[in-house]
Short mmCIF file of C-alpha atoms and ligand atoms in Angstrom, two decimals:
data_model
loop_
_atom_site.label_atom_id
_atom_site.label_comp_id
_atom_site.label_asym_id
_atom_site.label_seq_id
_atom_site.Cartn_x
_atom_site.Cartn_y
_atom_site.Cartn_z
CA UNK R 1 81.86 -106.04 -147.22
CA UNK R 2 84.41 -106.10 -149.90
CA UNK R 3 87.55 -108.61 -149.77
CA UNK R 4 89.75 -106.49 -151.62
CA UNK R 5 93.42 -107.70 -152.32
CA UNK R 6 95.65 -105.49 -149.87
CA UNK R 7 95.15 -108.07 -146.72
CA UNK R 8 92.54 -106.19 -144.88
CA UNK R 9 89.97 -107.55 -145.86
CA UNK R 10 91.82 -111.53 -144.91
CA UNK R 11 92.73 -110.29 -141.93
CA UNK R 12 89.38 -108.94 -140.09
CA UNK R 13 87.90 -112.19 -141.47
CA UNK R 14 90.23 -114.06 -139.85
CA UNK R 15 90.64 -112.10 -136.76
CA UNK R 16 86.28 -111.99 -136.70
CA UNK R 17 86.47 -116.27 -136.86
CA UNK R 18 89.23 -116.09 -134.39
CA UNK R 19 86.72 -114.24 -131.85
CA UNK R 20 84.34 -116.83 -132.45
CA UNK R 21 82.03 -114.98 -135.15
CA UNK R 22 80.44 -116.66 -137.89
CA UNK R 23 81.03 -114.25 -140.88
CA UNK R 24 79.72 -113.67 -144.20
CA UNK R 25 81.93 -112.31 -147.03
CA UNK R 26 80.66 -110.72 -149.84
CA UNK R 27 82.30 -108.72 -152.45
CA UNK R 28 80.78 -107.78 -155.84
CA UNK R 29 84.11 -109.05 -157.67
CA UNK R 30 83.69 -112.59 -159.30
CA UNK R 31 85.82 -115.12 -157.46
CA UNK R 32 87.89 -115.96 -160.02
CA UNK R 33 88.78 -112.08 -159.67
CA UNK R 34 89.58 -112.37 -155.80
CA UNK R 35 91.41 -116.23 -155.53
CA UNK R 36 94.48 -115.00 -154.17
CA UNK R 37 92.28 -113.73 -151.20
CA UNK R 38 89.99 -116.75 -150.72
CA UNK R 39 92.70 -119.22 -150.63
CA UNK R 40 93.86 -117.57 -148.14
CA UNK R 41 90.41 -117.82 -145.83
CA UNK R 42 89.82 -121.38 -147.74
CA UNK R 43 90.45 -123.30 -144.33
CA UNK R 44 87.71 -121.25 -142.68
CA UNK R 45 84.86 -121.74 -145.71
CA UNK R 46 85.96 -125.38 -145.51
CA UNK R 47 85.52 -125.63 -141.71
CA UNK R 48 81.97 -124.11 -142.12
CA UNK R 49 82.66 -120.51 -140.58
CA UNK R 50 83.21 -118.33 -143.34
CA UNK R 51 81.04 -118.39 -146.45
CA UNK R 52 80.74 -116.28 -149.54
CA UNK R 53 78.45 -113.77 -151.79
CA UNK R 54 80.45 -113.24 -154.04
CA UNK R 55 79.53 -111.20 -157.58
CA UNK R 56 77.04 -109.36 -155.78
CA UNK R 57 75.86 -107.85 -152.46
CA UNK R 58 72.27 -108.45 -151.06
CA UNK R 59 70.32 -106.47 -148.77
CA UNK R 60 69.42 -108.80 -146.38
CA UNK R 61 72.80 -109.96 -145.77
CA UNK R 62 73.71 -106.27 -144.72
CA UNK R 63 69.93 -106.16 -142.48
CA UNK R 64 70.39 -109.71 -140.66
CA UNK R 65 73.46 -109.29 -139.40
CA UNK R 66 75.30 -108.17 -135.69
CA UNK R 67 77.64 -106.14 -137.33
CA UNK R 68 79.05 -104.99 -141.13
CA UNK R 69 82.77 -104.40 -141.71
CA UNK R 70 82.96 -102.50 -144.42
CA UNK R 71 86.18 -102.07 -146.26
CA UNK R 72 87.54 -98.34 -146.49
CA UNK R 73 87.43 -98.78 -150.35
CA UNK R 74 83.88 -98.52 -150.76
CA UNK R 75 83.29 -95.28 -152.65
CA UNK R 76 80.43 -92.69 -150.66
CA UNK R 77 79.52 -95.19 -148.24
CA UNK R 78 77.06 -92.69 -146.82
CA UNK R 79 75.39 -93.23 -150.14
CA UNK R 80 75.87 -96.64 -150.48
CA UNK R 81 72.34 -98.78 -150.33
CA UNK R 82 73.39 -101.94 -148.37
CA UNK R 83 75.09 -99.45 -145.78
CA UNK R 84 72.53 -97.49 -145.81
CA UNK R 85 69.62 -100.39 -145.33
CA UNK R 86 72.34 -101.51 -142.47
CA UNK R 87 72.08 -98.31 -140.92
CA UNK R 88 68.23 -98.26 -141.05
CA UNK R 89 67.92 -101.45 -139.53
CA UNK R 90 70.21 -100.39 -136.61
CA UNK R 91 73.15 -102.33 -137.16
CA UNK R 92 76.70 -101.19 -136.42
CA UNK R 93 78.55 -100.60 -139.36
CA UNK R 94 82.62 -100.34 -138.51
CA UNK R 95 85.49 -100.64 -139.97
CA UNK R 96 89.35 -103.09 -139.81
CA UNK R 97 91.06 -100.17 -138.33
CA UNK R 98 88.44 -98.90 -136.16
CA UNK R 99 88.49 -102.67 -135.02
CA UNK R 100 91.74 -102.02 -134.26
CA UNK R 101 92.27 -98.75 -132.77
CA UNK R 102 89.55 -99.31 -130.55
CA UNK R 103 91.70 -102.18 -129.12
CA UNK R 104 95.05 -100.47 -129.00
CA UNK R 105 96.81 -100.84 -125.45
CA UNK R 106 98.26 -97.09 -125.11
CA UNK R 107 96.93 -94.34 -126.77
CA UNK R 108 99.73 -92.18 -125.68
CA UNK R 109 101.91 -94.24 -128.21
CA UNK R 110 100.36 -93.67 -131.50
CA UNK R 111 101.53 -91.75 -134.35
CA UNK R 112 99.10 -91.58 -137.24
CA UNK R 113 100.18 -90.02 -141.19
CA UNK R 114 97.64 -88.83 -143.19
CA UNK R 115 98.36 -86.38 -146.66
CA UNK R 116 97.87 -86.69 -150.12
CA UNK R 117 101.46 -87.53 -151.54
CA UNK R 118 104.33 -89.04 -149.25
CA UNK R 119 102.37 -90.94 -146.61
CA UNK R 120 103.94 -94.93 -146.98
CA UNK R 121 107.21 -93.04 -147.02
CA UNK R 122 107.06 -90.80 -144.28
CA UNK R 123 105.55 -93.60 -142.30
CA UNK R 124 107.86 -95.79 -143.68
CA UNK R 125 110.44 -93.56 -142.22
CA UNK R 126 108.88 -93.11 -138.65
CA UNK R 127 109.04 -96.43 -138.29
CA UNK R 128 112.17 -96.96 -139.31
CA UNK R 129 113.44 -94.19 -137.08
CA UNK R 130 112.23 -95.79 -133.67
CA UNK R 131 113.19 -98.96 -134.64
CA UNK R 132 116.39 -98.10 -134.99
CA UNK R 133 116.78 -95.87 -132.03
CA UNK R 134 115.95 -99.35 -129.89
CA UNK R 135 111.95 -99.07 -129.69
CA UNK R 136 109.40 -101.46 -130.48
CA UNK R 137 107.44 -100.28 -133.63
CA UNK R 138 104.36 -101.92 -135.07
CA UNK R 139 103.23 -100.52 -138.14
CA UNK R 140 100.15 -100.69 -140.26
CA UNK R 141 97.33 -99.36 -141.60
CA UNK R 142 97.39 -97.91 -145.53
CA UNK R 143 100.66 -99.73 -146.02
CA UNK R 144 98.60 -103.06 -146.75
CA UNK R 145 98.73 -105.74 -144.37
CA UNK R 146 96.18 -106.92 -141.26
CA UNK R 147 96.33 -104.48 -138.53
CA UNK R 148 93.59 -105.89 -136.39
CA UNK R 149 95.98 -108.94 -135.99
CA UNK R 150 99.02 -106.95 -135.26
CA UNK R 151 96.69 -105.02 -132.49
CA UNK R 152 94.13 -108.00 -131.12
CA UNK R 153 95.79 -110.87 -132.78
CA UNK R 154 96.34 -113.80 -130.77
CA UNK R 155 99.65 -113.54 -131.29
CA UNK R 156 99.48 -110.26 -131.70
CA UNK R 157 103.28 -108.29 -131.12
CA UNK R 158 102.14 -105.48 -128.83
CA UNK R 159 102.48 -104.00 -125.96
CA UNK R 160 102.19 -101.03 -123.44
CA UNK R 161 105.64 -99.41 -124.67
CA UNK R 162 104.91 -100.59 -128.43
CA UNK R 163 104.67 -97.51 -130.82
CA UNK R 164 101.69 -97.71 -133.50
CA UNK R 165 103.20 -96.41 -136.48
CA UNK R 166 99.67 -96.13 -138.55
CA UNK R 167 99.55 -94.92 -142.12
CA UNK R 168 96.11 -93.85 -142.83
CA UNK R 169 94.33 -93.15 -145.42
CA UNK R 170 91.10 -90.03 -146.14
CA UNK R 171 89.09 -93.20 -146.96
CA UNK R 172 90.12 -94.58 -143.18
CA UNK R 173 89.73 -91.21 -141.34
CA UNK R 174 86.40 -91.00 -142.90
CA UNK R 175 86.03 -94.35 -140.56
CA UNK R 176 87.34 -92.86 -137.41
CA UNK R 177 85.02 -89.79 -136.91
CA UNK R 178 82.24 -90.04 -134.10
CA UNK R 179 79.16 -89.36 -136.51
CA UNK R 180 80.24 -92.21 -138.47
CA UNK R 181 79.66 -94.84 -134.87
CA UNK R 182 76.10 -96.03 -135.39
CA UNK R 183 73.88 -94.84 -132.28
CA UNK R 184 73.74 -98.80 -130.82
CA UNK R 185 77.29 -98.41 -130.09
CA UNK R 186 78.07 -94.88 -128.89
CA UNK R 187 81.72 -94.01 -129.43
CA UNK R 188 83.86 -91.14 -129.61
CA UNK R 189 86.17 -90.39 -132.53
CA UNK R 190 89.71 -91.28 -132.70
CA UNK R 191 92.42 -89.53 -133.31
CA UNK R 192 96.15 -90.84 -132.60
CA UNK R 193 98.48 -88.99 -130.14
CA UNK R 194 101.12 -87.26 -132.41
CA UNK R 195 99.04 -86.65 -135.83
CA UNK R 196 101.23 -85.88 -139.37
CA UNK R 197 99.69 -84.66 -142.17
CA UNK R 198 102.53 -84.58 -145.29
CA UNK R 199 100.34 -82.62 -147.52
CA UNK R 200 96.45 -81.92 -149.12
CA UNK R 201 95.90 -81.78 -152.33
CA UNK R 202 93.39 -82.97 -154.25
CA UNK R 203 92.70 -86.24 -154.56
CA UNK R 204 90.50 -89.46 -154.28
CA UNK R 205 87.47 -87.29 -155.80
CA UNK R 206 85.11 -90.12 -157.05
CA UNK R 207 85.12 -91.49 -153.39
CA UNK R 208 84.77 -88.16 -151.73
CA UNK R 209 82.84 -86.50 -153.87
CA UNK R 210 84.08 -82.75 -153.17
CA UNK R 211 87.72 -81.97 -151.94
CA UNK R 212 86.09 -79.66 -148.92
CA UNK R 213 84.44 -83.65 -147.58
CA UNK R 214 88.02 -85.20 -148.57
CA UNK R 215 89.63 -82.22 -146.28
CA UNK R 216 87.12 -82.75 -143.69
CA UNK R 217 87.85 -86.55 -143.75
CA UNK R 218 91.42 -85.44 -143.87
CA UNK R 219 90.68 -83.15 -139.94
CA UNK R 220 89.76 -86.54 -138.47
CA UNK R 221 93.20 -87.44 -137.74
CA UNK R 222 93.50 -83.80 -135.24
CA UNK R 223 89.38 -83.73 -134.37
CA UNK R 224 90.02 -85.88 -131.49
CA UNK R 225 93.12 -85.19 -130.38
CA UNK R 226 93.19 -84.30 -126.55
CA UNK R 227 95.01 -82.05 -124.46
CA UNK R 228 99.23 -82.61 -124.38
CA UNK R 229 99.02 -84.68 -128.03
CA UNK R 230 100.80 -82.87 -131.10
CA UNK R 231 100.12 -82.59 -134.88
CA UNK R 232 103.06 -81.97 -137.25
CA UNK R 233 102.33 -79.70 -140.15
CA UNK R 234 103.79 -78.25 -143.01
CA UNK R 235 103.73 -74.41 -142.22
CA UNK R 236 103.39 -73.33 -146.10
CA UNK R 237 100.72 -70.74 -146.62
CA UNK R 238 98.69 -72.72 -149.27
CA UNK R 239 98.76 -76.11 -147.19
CA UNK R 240 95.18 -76.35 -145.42
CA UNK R 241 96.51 -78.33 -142.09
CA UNK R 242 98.52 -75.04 -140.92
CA UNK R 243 94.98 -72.92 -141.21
CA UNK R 244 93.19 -76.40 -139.25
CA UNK R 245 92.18 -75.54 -135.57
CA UNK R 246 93.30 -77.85 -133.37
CA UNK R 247 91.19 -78.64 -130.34
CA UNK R 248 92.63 -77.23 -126.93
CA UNK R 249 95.70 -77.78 -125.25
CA UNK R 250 97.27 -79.72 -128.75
CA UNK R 251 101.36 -78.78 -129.57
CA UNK R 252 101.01 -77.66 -133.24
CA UNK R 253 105.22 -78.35 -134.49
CA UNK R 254 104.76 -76.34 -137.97
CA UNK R 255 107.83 -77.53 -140.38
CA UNK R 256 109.55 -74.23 -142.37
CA UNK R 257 108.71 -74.58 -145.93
CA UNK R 258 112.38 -75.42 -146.58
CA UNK R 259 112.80 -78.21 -143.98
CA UNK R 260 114.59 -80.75 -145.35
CA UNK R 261 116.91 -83.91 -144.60
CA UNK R 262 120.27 -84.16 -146.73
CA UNK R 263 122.27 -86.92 -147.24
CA UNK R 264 119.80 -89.33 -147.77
CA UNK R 265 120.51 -92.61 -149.44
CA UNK R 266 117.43 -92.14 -151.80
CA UNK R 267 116.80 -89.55 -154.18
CA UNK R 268 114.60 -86.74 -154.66
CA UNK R 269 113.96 -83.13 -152.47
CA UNK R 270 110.10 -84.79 -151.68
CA UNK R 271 111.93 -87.85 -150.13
CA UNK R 272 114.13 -85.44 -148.11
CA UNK R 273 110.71 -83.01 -146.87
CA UNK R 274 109.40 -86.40 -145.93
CA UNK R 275 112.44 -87.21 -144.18
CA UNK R 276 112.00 -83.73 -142.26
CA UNK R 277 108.37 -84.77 -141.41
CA UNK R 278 109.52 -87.88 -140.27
CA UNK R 279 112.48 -86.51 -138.52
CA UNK R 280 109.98 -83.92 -136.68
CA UNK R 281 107.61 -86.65 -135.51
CA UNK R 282 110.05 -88.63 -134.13
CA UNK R 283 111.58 -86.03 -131.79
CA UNK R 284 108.33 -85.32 -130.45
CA UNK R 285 107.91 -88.96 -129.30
CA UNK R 286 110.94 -87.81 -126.57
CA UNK R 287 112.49 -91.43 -127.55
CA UNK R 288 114.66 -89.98 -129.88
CA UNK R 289 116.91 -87.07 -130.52
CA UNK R 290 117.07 -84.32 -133.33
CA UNK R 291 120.68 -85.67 -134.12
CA UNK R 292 120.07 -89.70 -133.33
CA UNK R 293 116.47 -89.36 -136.11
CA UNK R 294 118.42 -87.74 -138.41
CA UNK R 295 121.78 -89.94 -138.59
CA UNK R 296 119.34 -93.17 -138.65
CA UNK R 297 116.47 -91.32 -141.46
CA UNK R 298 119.43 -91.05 -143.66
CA UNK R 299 120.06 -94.93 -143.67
CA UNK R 300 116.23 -95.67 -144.64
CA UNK R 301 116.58 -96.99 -148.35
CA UNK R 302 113.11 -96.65 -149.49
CA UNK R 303 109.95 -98.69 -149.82
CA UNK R 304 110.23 -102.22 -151.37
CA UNK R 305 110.43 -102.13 -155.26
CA UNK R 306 109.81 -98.05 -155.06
CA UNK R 307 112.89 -96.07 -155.59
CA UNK R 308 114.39 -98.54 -153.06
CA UNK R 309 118.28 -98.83 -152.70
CA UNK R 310 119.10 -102.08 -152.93
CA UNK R 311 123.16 -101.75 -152.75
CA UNK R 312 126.20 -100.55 -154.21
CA UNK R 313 128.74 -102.02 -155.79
CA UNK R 314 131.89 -100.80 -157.17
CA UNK R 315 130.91 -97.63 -156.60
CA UNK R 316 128.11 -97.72 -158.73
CA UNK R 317 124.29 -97.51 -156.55
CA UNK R 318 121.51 -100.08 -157.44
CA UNK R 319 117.63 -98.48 -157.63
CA UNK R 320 114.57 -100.96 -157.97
CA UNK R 321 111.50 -99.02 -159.22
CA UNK R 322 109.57 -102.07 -160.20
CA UNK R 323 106.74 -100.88 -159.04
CA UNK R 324 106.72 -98.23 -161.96
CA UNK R 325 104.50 -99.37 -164.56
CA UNK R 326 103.35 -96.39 -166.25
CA UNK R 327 105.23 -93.82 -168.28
CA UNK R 328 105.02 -91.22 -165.75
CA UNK R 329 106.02 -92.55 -162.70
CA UNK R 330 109.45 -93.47 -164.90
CA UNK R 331 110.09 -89.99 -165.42
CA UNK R 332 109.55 -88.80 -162.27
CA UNK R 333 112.05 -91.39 -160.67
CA UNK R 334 114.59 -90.07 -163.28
CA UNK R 335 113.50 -86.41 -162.20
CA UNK R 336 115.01 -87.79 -158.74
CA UNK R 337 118.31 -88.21 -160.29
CA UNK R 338 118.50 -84.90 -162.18
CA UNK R 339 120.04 -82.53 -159.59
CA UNK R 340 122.22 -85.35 -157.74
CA UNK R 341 124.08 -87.14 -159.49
CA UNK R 342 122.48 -85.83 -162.94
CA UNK R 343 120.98 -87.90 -165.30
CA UNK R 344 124.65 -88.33 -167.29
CA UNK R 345 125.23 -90.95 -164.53
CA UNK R 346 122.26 -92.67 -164.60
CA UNK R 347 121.46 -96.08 -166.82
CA UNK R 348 117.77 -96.64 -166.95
CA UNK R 349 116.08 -99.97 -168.05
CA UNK R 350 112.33 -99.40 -169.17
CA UNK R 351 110.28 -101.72 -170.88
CA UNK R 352 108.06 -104.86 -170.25
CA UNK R 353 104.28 -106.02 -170.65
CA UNK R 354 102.23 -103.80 -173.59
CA UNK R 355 98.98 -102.22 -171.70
CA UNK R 356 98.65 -100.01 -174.25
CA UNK R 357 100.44 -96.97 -173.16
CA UNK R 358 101.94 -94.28 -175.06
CA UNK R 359 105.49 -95.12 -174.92
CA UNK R 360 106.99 -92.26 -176.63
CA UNK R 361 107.82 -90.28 -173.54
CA UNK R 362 110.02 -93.39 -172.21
CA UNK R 363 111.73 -93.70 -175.61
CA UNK R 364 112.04 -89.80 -175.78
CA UNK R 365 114.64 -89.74 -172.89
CA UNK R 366 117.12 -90.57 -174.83
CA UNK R 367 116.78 -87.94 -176.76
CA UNK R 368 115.94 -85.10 -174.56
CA UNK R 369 118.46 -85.79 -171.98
CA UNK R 370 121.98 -86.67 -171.06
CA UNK R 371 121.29 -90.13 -169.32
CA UNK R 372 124.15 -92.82 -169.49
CA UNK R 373 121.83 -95.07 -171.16
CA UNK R 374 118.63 -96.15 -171.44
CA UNK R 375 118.21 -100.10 -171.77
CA UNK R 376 115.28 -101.49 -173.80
CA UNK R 377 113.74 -104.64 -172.38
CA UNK R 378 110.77 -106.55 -172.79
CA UNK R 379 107.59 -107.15 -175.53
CA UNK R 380 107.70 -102.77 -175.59
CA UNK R 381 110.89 -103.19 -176.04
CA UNK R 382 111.21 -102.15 -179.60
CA UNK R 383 108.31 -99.48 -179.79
CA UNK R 384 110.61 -98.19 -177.27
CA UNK R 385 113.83 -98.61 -178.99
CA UNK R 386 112.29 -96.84 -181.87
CA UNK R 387 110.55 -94.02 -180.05
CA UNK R 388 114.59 -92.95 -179.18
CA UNK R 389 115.55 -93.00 -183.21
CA UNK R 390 117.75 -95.80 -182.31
CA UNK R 391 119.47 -94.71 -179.32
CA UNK R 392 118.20 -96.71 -176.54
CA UNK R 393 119.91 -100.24 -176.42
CA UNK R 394 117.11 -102.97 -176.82
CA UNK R 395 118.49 -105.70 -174.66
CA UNK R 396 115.02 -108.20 -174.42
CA UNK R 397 115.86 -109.51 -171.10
CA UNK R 398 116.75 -108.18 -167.99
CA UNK R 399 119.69 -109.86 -167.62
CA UNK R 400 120.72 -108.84 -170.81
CA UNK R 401 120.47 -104.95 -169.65
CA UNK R 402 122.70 -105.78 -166.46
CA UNK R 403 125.31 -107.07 -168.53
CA UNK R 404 125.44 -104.51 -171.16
CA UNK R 405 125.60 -101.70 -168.27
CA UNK R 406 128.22 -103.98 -166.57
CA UNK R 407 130.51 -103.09 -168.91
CA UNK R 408 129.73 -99.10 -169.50
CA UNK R 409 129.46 -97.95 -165.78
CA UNK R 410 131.74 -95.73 -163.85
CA UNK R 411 131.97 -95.61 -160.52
CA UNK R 412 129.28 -92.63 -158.98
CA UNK R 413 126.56 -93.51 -161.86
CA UNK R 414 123.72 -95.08 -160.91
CA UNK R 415 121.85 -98.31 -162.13
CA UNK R 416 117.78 -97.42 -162.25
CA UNK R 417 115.02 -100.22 -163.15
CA UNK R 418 112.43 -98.02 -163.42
CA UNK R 419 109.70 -99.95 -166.34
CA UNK R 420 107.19 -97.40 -166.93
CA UNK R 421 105.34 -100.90 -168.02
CA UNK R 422 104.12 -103.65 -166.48
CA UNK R 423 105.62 -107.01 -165.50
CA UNK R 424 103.92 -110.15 -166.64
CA UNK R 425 105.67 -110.27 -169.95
CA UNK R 426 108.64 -112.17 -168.33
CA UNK R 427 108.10 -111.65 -164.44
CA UNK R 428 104.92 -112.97 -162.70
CA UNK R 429 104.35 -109.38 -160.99
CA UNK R 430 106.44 -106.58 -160.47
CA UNK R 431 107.96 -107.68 -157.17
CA UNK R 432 109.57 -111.29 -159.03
CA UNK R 433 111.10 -108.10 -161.46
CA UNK R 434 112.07 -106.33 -158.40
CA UNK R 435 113.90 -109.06 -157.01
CA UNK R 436 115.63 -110.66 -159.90
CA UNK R 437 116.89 -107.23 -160.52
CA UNK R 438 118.55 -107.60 -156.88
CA UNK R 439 119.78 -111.09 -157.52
CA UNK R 440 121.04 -109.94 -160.76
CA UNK R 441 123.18 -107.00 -159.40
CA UNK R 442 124.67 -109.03 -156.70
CA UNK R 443 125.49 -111.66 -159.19
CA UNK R 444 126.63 -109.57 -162.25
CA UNK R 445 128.18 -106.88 -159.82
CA UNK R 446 128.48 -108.12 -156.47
P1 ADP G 501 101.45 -92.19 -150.65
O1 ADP G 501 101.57 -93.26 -149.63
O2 ADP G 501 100.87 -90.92 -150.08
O3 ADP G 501 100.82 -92.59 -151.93
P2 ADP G 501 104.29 -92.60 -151.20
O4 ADP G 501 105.17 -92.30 -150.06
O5 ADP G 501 103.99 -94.03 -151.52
O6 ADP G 501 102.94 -91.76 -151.04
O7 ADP G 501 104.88 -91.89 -152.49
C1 ADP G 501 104.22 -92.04 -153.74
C2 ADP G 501 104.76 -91.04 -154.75
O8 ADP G 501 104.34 -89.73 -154.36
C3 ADP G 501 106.28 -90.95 -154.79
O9 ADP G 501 106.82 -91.87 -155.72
C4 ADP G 501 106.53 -89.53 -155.21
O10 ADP G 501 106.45 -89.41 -156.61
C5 ADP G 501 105.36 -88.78 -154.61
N1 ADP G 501 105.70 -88.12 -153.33
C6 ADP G 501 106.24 -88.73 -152.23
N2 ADP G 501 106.42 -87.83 -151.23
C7 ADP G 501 105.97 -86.65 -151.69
C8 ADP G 501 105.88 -85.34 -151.12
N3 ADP G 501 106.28 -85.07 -149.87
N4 ADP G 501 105.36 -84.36 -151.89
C9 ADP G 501 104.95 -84.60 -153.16
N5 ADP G 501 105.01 -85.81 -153.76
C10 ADP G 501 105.52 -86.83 -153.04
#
């Protein structure tokens, strides 16, 4: 139930045919809304074990069945009616990553990251961490990707010693908690070995319905933690986690409110309280040190196409923030900038695809700060150019920008592609902008 674009949804259906299961997709997007998906599972529908509902769901799909896998996107699946006539007709309902925690080989080597802002990047960063220090890391979960193949896969690359780095989402927890195992298949909860929680606040409403259920979702990643396993908190007064009970004999590690990781090589005091989570999580895997986490953390250059640190050269650091394509999330990666080095060293290209956005606030940075320059690019470029009374450069094309910054920069300023709109004006998504910004830097640069 639901194919969804982020891999999950490929990946139990192809880990299901692998087992030998005859499986039914359905999804109530159109196809022509999901082809990136089905081409991907098109050998399988061609070989006669997959087929698709697609457009719609229908009840007796969800009552003939041995089993539903639901995708962890489905809004109040409590109140959902094909769950619900599932439910009623006795058949299990589950989810990818319960498929795949239920399978993992060692328990005792799980770390699980659950909050409401920070998660891919602290996660990010754990992984990163014991990688580096020499361990074998598999990661998954909320990052996107097929977990149930990285876990049960026939070629799947874990074992015993493996750490689980699993990024998990209120929408997944919900998944994991006992009441939600149908009685036909009596299970316990889950709950990983060393649980992190960045931060609650509110969030995802629509799906949960009420923060207190989006909380409680939230608990599942401690509710089932056993004696000698740890949770990392924040130990700020206002952040629910460091109020949560714990069940017996479970190591609460509760970060001060100031713990932090300097000397990063991305920006931003969130990135270094994440680094501080990830740090803390590390250290209690006993793999690692205090000083070894922190030397490596410090070398983690961000998510792909997300603040991410792609080099420097002559001095001068490269940022790819592709993946901004509103207005806001541009000026919070130039809020990164403004303690360290200030925003008088930074050169920011905006612009792109028109979705209709209020553009003023991009063009406006020009005005109401000190930045090096902002670069114009793209079919917004001009409503842009003209939000800034003339003082952003409108360059049209990426390449364009690169070369007028090439010959303004001084060494210590920083080079920030950071749209605020989307891609498809020149790029086919945001990652093709992410990358020819790369390519460009090492060519115009390099
Ligand atoms: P998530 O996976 O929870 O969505 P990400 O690590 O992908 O979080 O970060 C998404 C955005 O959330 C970042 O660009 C930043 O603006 C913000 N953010 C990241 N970490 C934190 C944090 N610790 N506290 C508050 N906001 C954060």
């Amino acid at each position: 139930m639901g194919l969804g674009h982020f891999g999950g949804g490929v990946g139990v259906t192809r880990w299901l045919a692998a087992q030998g299961a005859t499986v039914l997709v359905t999804d109530l997007s159109p196809p022509d809304k999901l082809k990136p998906a089905i081409e991907q599972i098109r050998p399988l529908i061609d070989q006669g074990q997959v087929s698709l509902r697609l457009g719609e769901h229908n009840v007796s799909d969800f009552t003939t069945c041995d089993l539903v896998v639901a995708n962890p996107a489905v809004p109040k699946p409590w109140d959902n009616r094909f769950l619900r006539a599932a439910s009623a007709a006795g058949i299990p309902i589950t989810t990818e990553i319960r498929l795949a925690v239920e399978r993992l080989p060692n328990r005792a080597r799980t770390i699980a990251i659950t909050g409401s802002n920070g998660k891919s990047t602290s996660s990010a960063m754990i992984a990163h961490i014991l990688r580096h220090a020499g361990q074998e890391v598999v990661f998954g979960g909320n990052i996107g990707g097929s977990f149930i193949n990285d876990v049960a896969g026939s070629q799947a690359p874990i074992g015993p010693n493996t750490w689980v780095v699993l990024e998990l989402s209120s929408f997944m927890l919900h998944w994991l908690a006992a009441e939600q195992t149908p009685a036909r298949t009596p299970s316990a909860g889950w709950s990983p070995h060393i649980a992190v929680i960045t931060n609650i606040a509110p969030n995802h409403l629509d799906w949960h319905g009420s923060l207190e259920h989006y909380e409680a979702s939230k608990q599942q990643l401690v509710r089932d933690q056993r004696p000698g396993d740890i949770a990392v908190v924040h130990a700020t007064p206002e952040s629910g986690p460091a109020r949560w009970t714990l069940p017996p004999g479970v190591q609460r590690i509760a970060l001060a409110p100031d713990a932090a990781v300097s000397g990063l090589a991305i920006p931003g005091s969130h990135n270094r309280d994440n680094a501080a989570m990830a740090v803390a999580a590390c250290v209690a895997t006993r793999n690692v040190s205090r000083d070894v986490a922190e030397r490596i953390v410090r070398t983690f250059k961000g998510l792909p196409h997300r603040l991410e640190l792609i080099g420097e050269f002559r001095g001068v650091r490269f940022f790819n923030d592709s993946k901004s394509t509103t207005p806001d999330a541009t000026l919070l990666a130039a809020r990164a900038f403004a303690q360290d080095p200030g925003l008088r060293h930074v050169h920011l290209i905006v612009g792109g695809y028109d979705k209709g956005s209020d553009l003023a606030p991009l063009g406006r940075l020009a005005i109401d700060t000190n930045l090096a320059g902002l670069y114009a690019i793209g079919t917004t470029g001009p409503a842009i150019a003209a939000a800034s009374n003339g003082r952003a450069i409108e360059s049209q094309t990426l390449a364009a920008a690169m070369r007028a910054i090439a010959s303004r920069m001084k060494p210590g300023d920083i080079v920030l592609l950071s749209p605020g709109c989307a891609s498809w004006d020149q790029f086919e998504n945001y990652e093709h902008r992410g990358s020819t910004f790369a390519t460009l830097a090492q060519e115009i640069h390099g």
